[in-house]
Coordinates of C-alpha atoms in Angstrom, one line a residue:
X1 CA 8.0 4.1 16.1
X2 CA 9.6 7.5 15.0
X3 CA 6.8 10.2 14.1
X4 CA 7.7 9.7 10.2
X5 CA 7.7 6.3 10.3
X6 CA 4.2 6.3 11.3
X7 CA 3.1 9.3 9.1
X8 CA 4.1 6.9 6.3
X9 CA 2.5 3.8 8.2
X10 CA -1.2 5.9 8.1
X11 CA -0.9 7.0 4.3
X12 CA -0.4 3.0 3.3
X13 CA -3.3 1.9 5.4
X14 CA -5.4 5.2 3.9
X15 CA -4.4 4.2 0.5
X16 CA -5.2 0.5 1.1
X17 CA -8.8 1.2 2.1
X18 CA -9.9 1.6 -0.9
X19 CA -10.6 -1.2 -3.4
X20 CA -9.7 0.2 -6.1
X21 CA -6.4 0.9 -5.3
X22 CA -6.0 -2.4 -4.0
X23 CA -6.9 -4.0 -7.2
X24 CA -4.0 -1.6 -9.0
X25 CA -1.7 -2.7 -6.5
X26 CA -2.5 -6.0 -7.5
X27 CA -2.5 -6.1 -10.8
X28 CA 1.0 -4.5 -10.4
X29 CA 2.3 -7.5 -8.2
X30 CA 0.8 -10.3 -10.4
X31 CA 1.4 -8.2 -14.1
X32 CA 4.6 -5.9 -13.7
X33 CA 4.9 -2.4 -14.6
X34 CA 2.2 -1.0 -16.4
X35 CA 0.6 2.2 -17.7
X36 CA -2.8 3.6 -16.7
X37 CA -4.1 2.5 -20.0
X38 CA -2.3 -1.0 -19.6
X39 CA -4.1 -1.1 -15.9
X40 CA -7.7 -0.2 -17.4
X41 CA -7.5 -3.0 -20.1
X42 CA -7.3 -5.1 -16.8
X43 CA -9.8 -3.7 -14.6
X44 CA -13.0 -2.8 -14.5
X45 CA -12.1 0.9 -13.7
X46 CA -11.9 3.7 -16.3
X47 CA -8.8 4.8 -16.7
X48 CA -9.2 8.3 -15.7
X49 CA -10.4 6.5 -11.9
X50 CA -6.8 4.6 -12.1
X51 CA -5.0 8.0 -13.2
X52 CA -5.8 9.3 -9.9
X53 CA -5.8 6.4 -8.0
X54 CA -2.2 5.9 -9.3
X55 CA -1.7 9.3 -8.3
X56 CA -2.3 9.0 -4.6
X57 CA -0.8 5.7 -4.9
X58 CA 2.8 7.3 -6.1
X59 CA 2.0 10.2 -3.4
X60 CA 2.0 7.3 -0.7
X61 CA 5.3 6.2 -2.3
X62 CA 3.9 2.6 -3.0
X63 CA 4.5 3.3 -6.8
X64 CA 7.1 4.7 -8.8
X65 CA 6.4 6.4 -12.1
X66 CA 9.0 6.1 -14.3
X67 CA 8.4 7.6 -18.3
X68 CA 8.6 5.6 -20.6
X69 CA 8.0 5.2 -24.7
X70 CA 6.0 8.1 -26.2
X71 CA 5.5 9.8 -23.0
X72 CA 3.5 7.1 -21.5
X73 CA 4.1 6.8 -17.8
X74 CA 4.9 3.3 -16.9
X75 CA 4.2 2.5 -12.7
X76 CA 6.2 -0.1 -10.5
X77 CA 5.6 -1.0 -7.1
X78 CA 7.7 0.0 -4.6
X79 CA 7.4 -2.1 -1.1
X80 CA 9.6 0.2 1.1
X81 CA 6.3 1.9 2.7
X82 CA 4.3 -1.4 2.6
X83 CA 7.5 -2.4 4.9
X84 CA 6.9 0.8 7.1
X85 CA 3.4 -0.2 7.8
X86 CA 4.1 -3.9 8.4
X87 CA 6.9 -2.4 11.0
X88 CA 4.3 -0.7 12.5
X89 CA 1.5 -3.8 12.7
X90 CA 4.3 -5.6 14.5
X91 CA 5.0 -3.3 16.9
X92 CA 1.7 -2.9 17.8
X93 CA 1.2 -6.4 17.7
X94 CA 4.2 -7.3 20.5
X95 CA 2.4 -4.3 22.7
X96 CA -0.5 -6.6 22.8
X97 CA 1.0 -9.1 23.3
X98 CA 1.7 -9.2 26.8
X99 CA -1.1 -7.4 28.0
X100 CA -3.0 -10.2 26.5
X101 CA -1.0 -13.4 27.5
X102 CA -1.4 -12.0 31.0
X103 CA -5.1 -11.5 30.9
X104 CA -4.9 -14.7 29.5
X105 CA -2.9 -16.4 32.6
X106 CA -5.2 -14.3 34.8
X107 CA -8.5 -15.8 33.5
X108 CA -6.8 -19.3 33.3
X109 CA -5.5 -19.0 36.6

């Protein structure tokens, strides 16, 4: 995998460690876009925590902010980096692959 491909790859999985962020991500998937304040009403997380959660989130590129009425900030998820780091489980996934089937047919065998 091309070096930026899996620069992108490592800030996914570092943004997805933490459950907070996961919860905002889901809470996007299931609700839509959403403001901060929209995504504390849902959470149990003060809305200051999901301001910079949603920060490092849009950093990572898995959310867009896009402004919306009053100059509230309205945040969509984008799954072109989540795709990046599924590429790269894959990959790494069919380099195991058959290393392991082989082990496998040696312990079988």
């Amino acid at each position: 995998m091309r070096p930026e491909l899996e620069a992108t790859a490592e800030r996914v999985f570092v943004a997805l460690a933490d459950p907070s962020r996961r919860s905002v991500l889901a809470a996007l998937a299931a609700h839509g876009p959403a403001t901060a304040t929209d995504l504390a009403d849902r959470l149990p997380i003060t809305r200051q925590a999901i301001a910079k959660h949603l920060a490092l989130l849009a950093d990572t590129g898995l959310v867009i902010a896009e402004p919306g009425e009053r100059r509230r900030v309205r945040y969509r998820l984008d799954s072109a980096p989540m795709q990046v780091a599924q590429q790269f489980l894959a990959a790494l996934s069919r380099d195991w692959d058959g290393p392991l089937d082989a082990l496998r047919r040696h312990l079988d065998g």
